Coordinates of C-alpha atoms and ligand atoms in Angstrom, one line a residue:
M3 CA 0.0 0.4 0.0
Q4 CA 3.0 2.4 0.8
N5 CA 5.3 4.0 -1.4
E6 CA 8.5 3.6 -0.4
P7 CA 11.2 6.4 0.2
I8 CA 13.2 7.2 -2.3
H9 CA 15.1 9.6 -0.1
S10 CA 14.2 11.6 3.0
L11 CA 12.1 14.2 2.5
Y12 CA 14.3 16.1 4.7
D13 CA 17.4 15.7 2.8
E14 CA 16.2 18.4 0.4
E15 CA 17.7 22.4 1.6
D16 CA 15.1 24.8 2.4
S17 CA 14.5 26.5 -0.2
F18 CA 11.8 28.1 -1.2
R19 CA 9.8 25.6 -2.7
D20 CA 7.9 25.7 -6.1
H21 CA 6.3 22.4 -6.3
I22 CA 4.2 20.5 -3.6
A23 CA 6.4 18.7 -0.9
T24 CA 4.9 15.5 -1.5
V25 CA 6.0 15.5 -5.1
D26 CA 9.7 14.3 -6.1
E27 CA 11.2 15.6 -9.5
K28 CA 9.6 12.0 -11.5
G29 CA 6.5 13.0 -10.6
K30 CA 6.2 10.3 -7.9
R31 CA 4.5 10.7 -4.5
K32 CA 7.4 11.4 -1.6
W33 CA 5.9 9.5 1.8
I34 CA 5.3 11.3 4.6
F35 CA 5.9 10.1 8.4
P36 CA 5.8 12.7 10.2
K37 CA 6.8 12.4 13.8
M38 CA 4.8 12.3 17.3
T39 CA 3.8 15.4 18.7
K40 CA 3.4 16.8 22.1
G41 CA 2.2 19.6 23.9
A42 CA -0.4 22.1 24.4
Y43 CA -1.7 22.4 21.0
T44 CA -2.1 19.2 20.4
L45 CA -4.0 18.4 23.8
A46 CA -6.4 21.1 22.9
R47 CA -6.7 19.2 19.4
K48 CA -7.4 15.8 20.5
Y49 CA -9.9 16.8 23.1
L50 CA -12.0 19.2 20.2
A51 CA -11.4 16.1 18.1
W52 CA -13.0 13.1 20.6
V53 CA -16.1 15.8 21.6
L54 CA -16.4 16.2 17.7
I55 CA -16.0 12.4 16.9
A56 CA -18.3 11.8 19.3
I57 CA -21.4 13.9 18.1
L58 CA -20.6 12.8 14.5
F59 CA -20.9 9.0 15.7
I60 CA -23.9 9.9 17.6
G61 CA -25.3 12.2 15.2
P62 CA -27.7 9.7 13.3
F63 CA -29.3 8.2 16.6
L64 CA -30.3 11.1 18.1
R65 CA -34.0 11.9 17.5
Y66 CA -36.4 15.1 17.3
D67 CA -40.7 14.2 17.7
G68 CA -39.5 10.3 16.2
Q69 CA -37.1 11.6 13.5
P70 CA -33.6 11.7 13.0
F71 CA -32.3 15.4 14.2
M72 CA -30.2 15.7 11.3
L73 CA -30.4 14.0 8.1
F74 CA -29.3 14.1 4.8
N75 CA -31.3 11.9 2.1
V76 CA -30.4 12.9 -1.0
L77 CA -32.0 10.0 -2.8
E78 CA -35.3 11.1 -2.4
R79 CA -34.3 15.1 -1.5
H80 CA -35.6 14.8 1.9
F81 CA -33.6 17.1 4.6
I82 CA -33.7 17.6 8.1
L83 CA -31.7 20.0 9.9
F84 CA -31.8 20.6 13.6
G85 CA -35.1 19.1 13.6
I86 CA -36.9 20.9 10.5
V87 CA -38.0 18.7 7.7
F88 CA -36.5 21.1 4.4
M89 CA -38.0 19.6 1.2
P90 CA -37.4 19.7 -2.6
Q91 CA -40.0 23.0 -2.2
D92 CA -37.5 24.3 0.1
F93 CA -34.8 24.4 -2.3
H94 CA -35.0 28.7 -2.5
L95 CA -33.4 28.5 1.3
F96 CA -31.2 26.0 0.2
V97 CA -29.5 28.0 -2.1
L98 CA -29.3 30.8 0.5
A99 CA -28.3 28.8 2.9
M100 CA -25.1 27.9 1.4
I101 CA -24.5 31.1 0.0
T102 CA -25.2 32.0 3.2
F103 CA -22.5 29.4 4.4
V104 CA -20.1 30.0 1.8
M105 CA -20.0 33.9 2.8
F106 CA -19.2 32.6 6.6
I107 CA -16.4 30.1 5.3
V108 CA -14.9 33.3 3.2
L109 CA -14.8 35.8 6.2
F110 CA -14.0 33.3 8.8
T111 CA -10.8 32.6 6.0
V112 CA -9.4 36.4 5.8
I113 CA -9.1 36.3 9.6
W114 CA -8.3 33.1 10.9
G115 CA -6.8 31.2 7.6
R116 CA -7.1 27.2 8.0
L117 CA -8.2 27.6 11.6
F118 CA -10.8 24.7 10.2
C119 CA -8.6 22.6 8.4
G120 CA -6.5 22.0 11.5
W121 CA -9.3 21.6 14.6
I122 CA -12.6 20.8 12.9
C123 CA -11.8 19.7 9.7
P124 CA -13.2 15.3 9.8
Q125 CA -9.9 14.4 7.0
T126 CA -7.3 16.2 9.5
I127 CA -9.0 14.8 12.8
F128 CA -9.3 11.4 11.6
M129 CA -6.2 11.3 10.0
E130 CA -4.4 12.6 13.0
M131 CA -6.1 11.9 15.9
V132 CA -7.5 8.0 15.2
F133 CA -5.5 6.6 11.4
R134 CA -1.9 8.5 12.7
K135 CA -2.4 7.7 16.5
I136 CA -2.5 3.8 15.5
E137 CA -0.1 3.7 13.1
Y138 CA 2.1 5.0 16.1
W139 CA 0.9 2.5 18.5
I140 CA 1.7 -0.4 16.3
E141 CA 5.1 1.1 14.1
G142 CA 6.4 3.2 15.8
D143 CA 7.4 6.9 16.2
G144 CA 8.1 8.8 12.9
P145 CA 11.4 7.2 12.1
Q146 CA 11.0 4.1 12.7
Q147 CA 8.3 4.5 10.1
R148 CA 10.7 5.1 7.8
K149 CA 12.8 2.7 8.5
L150 CA 10.1 0.0 8.7
S151 CA 8.7 0.9 5.4
S152 CA 11.8 0.4 3.7
A153 CA 13.1 -3.1 4.9
P154 CA 12.2 -5.9 3.1
W155 CA 8.9 -8.3 3.5
N156 CA 9.7 -9.6 6.8
M157 CA 7.5 -11.3 9.3
E158 CA 7.6 -8.0 11.8
K159 CA 6.2 -6.1 8.3
T160 CA 4.0 -8.2 7.5
T161 CA 2.4 -8.5 11.2
K162 CA 2.2 -4.7 11.8
R163 CA 1.4 -3.6 8.4
T164 CA -2.0 -6.6 8.5
I165 CA -2.7 -5.6 11.7
K166 CA -2.9 -2.1 11.1
Y167 CA -4.7 -2.1 7.6
A168 CA -7.3 -4.3 9.3
L169 CA -8.3 -1.8 11.4
F170 CA -7.6 1.2 9.4
Y171 CA -10.7 -0.8 7.5
L172 CA -12.5 -1.4 11.1
I173 CA -12.8 2.3 11.1
S174 CA -13.2 2.8 7.5
F175 CA -16.2 0.7 8.1
L176 CA -17.3 2.6 11.5
I177 CA -17.3 5.7 9.0
G178 CA -18.5 4.8 6.2
N179 CA -21.9 3.5 8.2
T180 CA -22.4 6.3 9.8
F181 CA -21.7 8.4 7.2
L182 CA -24.2 6.0 4.9
A183 CA -26.7 6.2 8.5
Y184 CA -26.9 10.4 8.0
I185 CA -28.2 9.5 4.4
I186 CA -30.8 6.6 4.8
G187 CA -31.1 6.7 8.3
S188 CA -30.3 5.0 11.5
D189 CA -32.8 2.6 11.4
A190 CA -32.3 1.9 7.8
V191 CA -28.5 1.3 8.1
L192 CA -29.7 -1.4 11.0
K193 CA -32.0 -2.9 9.5
I194 CA -29.3 -3.5 6.7
I195 CA -26.9 -4.6 9.4
Q196 CA -29.2 -6.9 10.5
E197 CA -31.2 -8.6 8.0
P198 CA -29.7 -10.9 5.0
V199 CA -27.6 -9.6 2.7
S200 CA -29.9 -10.6 -0.3
N201 CA -32.6 -8.5 1.2
H202 CA -30.3 -5.6 0.6
I203 CA -28.0 -5.8 -2.3
A204 CA -27.9 -1.9 -3.2
G205 CA -27.4 -1.0 0.7
F206 CA -24.9 -3.4 1.4
S207 CA -23.1 -2.4 -1.7
A208 CA -23.3 1.2 -0.3
M209 CA -21.7 0.3 2.9
L210 CA -18.6 -1.3 1.2
L211 CA -18.3 1.6 -1.4
F212 CA -17.9 4.2 1.1
S213 CA -15.6 1.7 4.1
G214 CA -13.5 1.2 0.3
I215 CA -13.2 5.1 0.3
F216 CA -12.4 5.9 3.7
F217 CA -10.2 2.9 3.5
F218 CA -8.6 4.4 0.6
V219 CA -8.9 8.6 1.6
F220 CA -7.1 7.4 5.1
A221 CA -4.2 4.6 4.3
Y222 CA -3.3 6.2 0.3
L223 CA -4.7 9.4 -0.2
R224 CA -3.9 10.6 3.3
E225 CA -2.1 14.6 3.3
Q226 CA -3.2 14.8 -0.2
V227 CA -6.6 15.5 0.3
C228 CA -5.6 18.6 2.2
T229 CA -2.6 19.6 -0.3
A230 CA -4.1 18.5 -4.1
I231 CA -7.4 17.9 -3.8
C232 CA -10.0 20.1 -1.3
P233 CA -11.0 22.9 -3.4
Y234 CA -11.2 25.0 0.1
G235 CA -7.5 24.7 0.2
R236 CA -6.8 26.2 -3.4
L237 CA -9.2 29.1 -2.4
Q238 CA -6.4 30.1 0.4
G239 CA -4.4 32.2 -2.7
V240 CA -7.4 34.8 -3.2
L241 CA -8.5 34.4 0.6
L242 CA -5.9 35.1 2.6
D243 CA -3.8 38.4 3.1
A244 CA -1.7 40.3 5.4
N245 CA -4.2 40.3 8.5
S246 CA -5.1 36.9 8.3
I247 CA -4.2 35.1 11.3
V248 CA -2.6 31.7 10.6
V249 CA 0.2 29.1 11.9
A250 CA 3.4 31.6 11.1
Y251 CA 7.1 31.6 11.6
D252 CA 8.6 34.6 13.5
H253 CA 11.1 35.6 11.0
V254 CA 12.2 38.5 12.3
R255 CA 12.8 36.8 15.5
G256 CA 14.3 33.7 13.9
E257 CA 16.7 34.8 11.0
P258 CA 19.2 34.5 10.7
R259 CA 19.1 31.1 11.6
T260 CA 22.7 29.5 13.9
K261 CA 23.1 26.6 15.1
L262 CA 23.4 26.7 18.7
A263 CA 26.5 24.0 19.2
R264 CA 28.1 27.2 17.8
E265 CA 29.3 28.6 21.2
V266 CA 27.5 31.9 21.8
K267 CA 24.3 32.4 19.7
T268 CA 24.1 35.9 18.5
G269 CA 21.8 35.2 15.4
G270 CA 17.9 35.0 15.3
D271 CA 16.4 32.6 17.6
C272 CA 15.6 29.9 15.3
I273 CA 18.5 27.4 15.4
D274 CA 17.7 25.2 12.5
C275 CA 16.8 21.9 14.9
K276 CA 13.9 21.8 12.1
Q277 CA 11.8 19.5 14.4
C278 CA 9.0 21.9 13.3
L279 CA 9.8 20.2 9.3
Y280 CA 9.5 16.8 11.4
V281 CA 6.7 16.7 12.0
C282 CA 4.3 18.1 9.9
P283 CA 2.2 16.1 8.4
T284 CA 1.8 17.8 4.9
G285 CA 6.1 17.9 4.7
I286 CA 6.6 21.3 4.4
D287 CA 8.6 23.6 6.2
I288 CA 7.0 26.4 7.9
R289 CA 9.9 28.5 7.7
N290 CA 9.5 29.6 3.7
G291 CA 6.6 31.1 4.6
T292 CA 2.6 30.7 5.0
Q293 CA 1.7 27.7 2.1
L294 CA -1.1 26.2 0.3
E295 CA 0.2 22.9 1.9
C296 CA -0.3 23.9 5.5
T297 CA -3.2 22.9 6.9
N298 CA -2.8 25.3 10.4
C299 CA -3.1 21.6 12.2
T300 CA -0.6 23.1 15.1
A301 CA 2.2 20.5 15.4
C302 CA 5.0 22.7 14.7
I303 CA 3.8 25.2 17.1
D304 CA 4.0 22.5 19.6
A305 CA 7.5 21.1 18.3
C306 CA 9.1 24.3 18.5
D307 CA 8.0 25.9 21.6
D308 CA 9.2 22.4 22.8
I309 CA 12.8 23.5 21.7
M310 CA 12.6 26.8 23.2
I311 CA 12.0 26.1 26.6
K312 CA 14.8 23.3 26.2
I313 CA 17.1 25.9 24.9
N314 CA 15.9 28.9 27.4
R315 CA 14.5 31.3 25.4
P316 CA 10.2 33.4 24.9
T317 CA 8.2 30.4 23.1
G318 CA 6.0 31.4 20.4
L319 CA 8.7 31.4 17.7
I320 CA 5.7 29.6 15.7
R321 CA 2.7 30.9 16.1
Y322 CA -0.8 32.0 15.3
D323 CA -0.5 35.4 13.7
S324 CA -0.5 37.3 10.8
H325 CA 1.8 38.8 8.4
N326 CA 1.4 41.8 9.5
G327 CA 1.1 40.9 13.4
I328 CA 4.9 39.5 12.9
L329 CA 6.5 43.1 11.2
S330 CA 4.6 45.4 13.3
G331 CA 4.0 43.7 16.1
S332 CA -0.2 44.2 16.7
K333 CA -2.8 42.0 15.2
K334 CA -5.2 43.9 13.0
I335 CA -8.5 42.2 12.7
W336 CA -11.4 44.8 11.8
T337 CA -9.9 45.8 7.7
N338 CA -12.2 47.1 5.5
R339 CA -12.3 44.1 4.1
V340 CA -13.6 42.0 7.3
K341 CA -16.1 45.4 7.5
A342 CA -17.6 44.3 3.8
Y343 CA -17.9 40.8 4.4
S344 CA -19.3 40.7 8.3
L345 CA -22.2 43.7 6.7
L346 CA -22.7 41.6 3.8
L347 CA -23.3 38.1 5.9
I348 CA -25.4 40.3 8.2
L349 CA -27.4 40.7 5.1
L350 CA -27.6 37.3 4.5
L351 CA -28.7 36.1 7.8
S352 CA -31.2 38.8 8.1
V353 CA -32.9 37.5 4.6
L354 CA -32.6 33.1 5.3
G355 CA -33.7 34.2 9.4
F356 CA -36.5 36.3 8.1
L357 CA -37.6 33.9 5.3
L358 CA -37.1 30.4 7.7
G359 CA -39.2 32.5 10.2
T360 CA -42.1 33.2 7.9
R361 CA -41.9 29.4 6.1
G362 CA -45.5 27.8 6.8
D363 CA -46.0 24.1 7.9
V364 CA -47.8 23.1 4.1
E365 CA -47.4 24.7 0.9
L366 CA -49.4 24.2 -1.7
T367 CA -48.8 24.0 -5.2
V368 CA -50.9 24.2 -7.8
M369 CA -51.3 23.8 -11.3
R370 CA -53.7 23.3 -14.2
T371 CA -54.0 20.2 -15.6
P372 CA -52.1 20.3 -18.7
G373 CA -54.6 20.2 -21.8
M374 CA -58.0 21.4 -20.3
L375 CA -59.8 24.3 -20.6
F376 CA -62.7 24.3 -18.7
Q377 CA -65.7 22.5 -19.2
E378 CA -69.5 23.8 -19.3
N379 CA -71.9 21.6 -16.8
P380 CA -75.8 21.2 -17.3
D381 CA -76.4 23.6 -14.5
G382 CA -74.5 26.6 -16.3
Q383 CA -71.7 26.2 -13.9
I384 CA -68.1 26.3 -15.4
S385 CA -65.5 24.3 -13.7
N386 CA -61.8 24.0 -14.5
L387 CA -59.7 20.9 -13.3
Y388 CA -56.1 21.3 -11.4
N389 CA -53.9 19.3 -10.2
F390 CA -52.1 20.3 -6.9
Q391 CA -48.9 19.1 -4.6
L392 CA -49.3 19.7 -0.6
A393 CA -46.2 19.5 1.0
N394 CA -46.3 19.0 4.8
K395 CA -42.6 20.3 6.5
T396 CA -43.8 19.0 10.2
N397 CA -43.0 15.9 11.9
K398 CA -46.1 15.1 12.5
P399 CA -49.3 14.2 10.1
I400 CA -51.7 17.3 10.0
Q401 CA -55.2 17.3 9.1
I402 CA -56.4 20.0 7.0
K403 CA -59.0 20.8 4.2
M404 CA -59.0 22.7 1.3
I405 CA -61.5 25.8 0.6
T406 CA -61.9 29.2 -1.0
K407 CA -62.9 32.5 0.4
T408 CA -64.2 32.9 -3.2
E409 CA -67.6 34.5 -3.4
G410 CA -69.2 31.2 -5.7
A411 CA -66.7 29.1 -5.7
T412 CA -67.0 25.8 -4.9
I413 CA -64.2 23.3 -4.7
K414 CA -64.7 19.5 -5.2
I415 CA -61.6 16.9 -4.3
I416 CA -61.2 13.9 -6.9
G417 CA -61.0 11.7 -4.1
A418 CA -59.6 12.4 0.3
L419 CA -58.0 14.7 1.3
N420 CA -58.3 14.5 4.9
L421 CA -54.6 13.8 6.5
L422 CA -51.3 14.9 5.3
P423 CA -48.6 12.4 6.7
A424 CA -45.7 13.5 8.1
S425 CA -42.8 15.1 5.9
E426 CA -44.2 14.0 3.1
V427 CA -45.8 15.7 -0.4
S428 CA -49.2 14.6 -0.9
K429 CA -50.8 14.8 -4.9
G430 CA -53.9 14.6 -6.1
S431 CA -56.6 16.7 -8.3
F432 CA -59.4 18.8 -8.1
F433 CA -62.3 20.6 -8.9
I434 CA -63.2 24.6 -8.7
Y435 CA -66.8 25.7 -9.6
L436 CA -67.9 29.1 -10.3
P437 CA -71.2 30.3 -11.2
K438 CA -71.6 32.0 -15.0
N439 CA -72.0 35.2 -13.5
K440 CA -69.1 34.8 -11.4
L441 CA -66.5 35.3 -13.7
E442 CA -64.9 38.7 -14.2
D443 CA -62.8 38.1 -17.7
R444 CA -61.4 34.7 -19.6
K445 CA -59.0 34.4 -16.7
T446 CA -60.5 35.1 -13.0
E447 CA -58.6 34.5 -9.6
V448 CA -59.8 32.2 -7.3
N449 CA -58.5 31.8 -4.1
L450 CA -57.6 28.6 -2.1
T451 CA -56.5 28.3 1.2
I452 CA -55.4 25.2 3.1
M453 CA -57.4 25.0 7.2
Q454 CA -56.4 23.5 9.8
G455 CA -59.5 23.3 12.0
Q456 CA -60.0 27.0 12.7
K457 CA -56.1 27.6 11.9
V458 CA -54.6 29.0 8.0
L459 CA -52.0 27.0 7.2
T460 CA -51.7 28.7 4.1
S461 CA -53.4 30.0 1.0
T462 CA -52.6 30.5 -2.5
S463 CA -55.0 31.9 -5.7
T464 CA -54.6 30.3 -9.8
N465 CA -56.5 31.6 -12.9
F466 CA -59.4 30.0 -13.5
M467 CA -60.5 29.5 -17.2
G468 CA -63.5 30.6 -18.7
P469 CA -65.5 31.5 -22.3
I470 CA -65.0 34.8 -23.1
T471 CA -68.7 35.4 -23.7
F472 CA -69.1 35.7 -20.5
K473 CA -67.5 39.3 -19.9
Ligands
LIG7 S1 11.5 24.2 15.6 FE1 11.8 26.4 16.0 S2 13.7 26.5 16.4 FE2 13.9 24.5 15.2 S3 13.8 24.9 13.3 FE3 12.2 24.8 13.2 S4 11.1 27.1 14.3 FE4 13.7 27.0 14.2
LIG8 S1 3.3 23.9 8.7 FE1 2.8 23.5 10.7 S2 0.8 24.0 11.0 FE2 1.0 24.0 8.9 S3 0.6 21.7 8.6 FE3 2.7 22.0 8.8 S4 2.8 21.9 10.9 FE4 0.4 22.0 10.6

């Protein structure tokens, strides 16, 4: 599975690079064996990671009013966010929510860089806090892993790799099933697991597919997801500016680099120990400045702080700071760019909040039945045939009736329309009858109202067609 390293990643000179750190001159993958890190940031990230992992795994089993708390059923276009049901009829809300979310990401990134990648992104959390930890446990620290990787396939290597990949697959299977549970619901996933495979060929195939994808990502792709695939990472170049706070090396304080071993240290604080480089999971040297590959994982901060403590110098040679902050000694967050983005975000949030707040429990869509104009009835009334869709956006069935408030008009539903099942769209047809003397023109506007007892749930109007001679 692993590529054998052609040469050590760390043999390279510290010159500024114009190529990705994990690919050699011939385009071949250079495998990274980061050293273990310890320190305040790593510890904080570890605690946060366990909380987020717990939330992710518990999420599909949470219920609100008997329904999943979160569901992203793209197959049936049925979504539940924090217990609120969203249906295809809410597509405009979905689009607006996506635009708002992108705006939030833009604002957040302008201020805090890739903070999300290092602390919250599931890829980083699972890679660094689960799969990497298992690797350390089985194969040892970075240098031992490199040694094992270059060793011939003897009993030790075969055993370690077999155990490692078996555990990797097991965890990938758990992640894959959780992912599936967010799409089809935890009950459906449990059914697939408990019942014979032949009853759920599609579901079982989806399980294997998701597990295989996650295994491939965490066993092989790894940092390539962050450095070459993730679109958010690619956006950094346009989002970051000199005031963005990122994991940064204080070149003012650190340069010129000098070896501590050379009696009295007269240069900068960086002793060129390369510990920051050895722990980096994307294989970069943060001293070359902010780079697209940096996921802000903070490993280099902890590694450098550890060195600074050992050589009796202040910590924070690598820290969260902006380029301008390093040059001037003070951070400026409230820039004109941040103000403009904040204003836009507040506007978008206000519109979204208003639309969500005024969103009804039931949505009625009415369309004239294609190919039908109007009918003249023996009793002198004119009738029009319509198709309707009624979406119940709640978790409970609703008892309803359809009425019209247009004078003289009557409604006749084809079949029955009493109960709207929870979170479903009911479809049907109905006639509207209007006496000839009530026709205003070739088109007459007719009101349609959906009632729950005495409460109006929603109302709309539709055009009623009649012969032009009755104007
Ligand atoms: S860990 Fe700190 S001192 Fe060592 S090379 Fe990196 S920046 Fe310099
Ligand atoms: S440069 Fe530092 S923060 Fe960035 S990915 Fe490497 S170790 Fe993590």
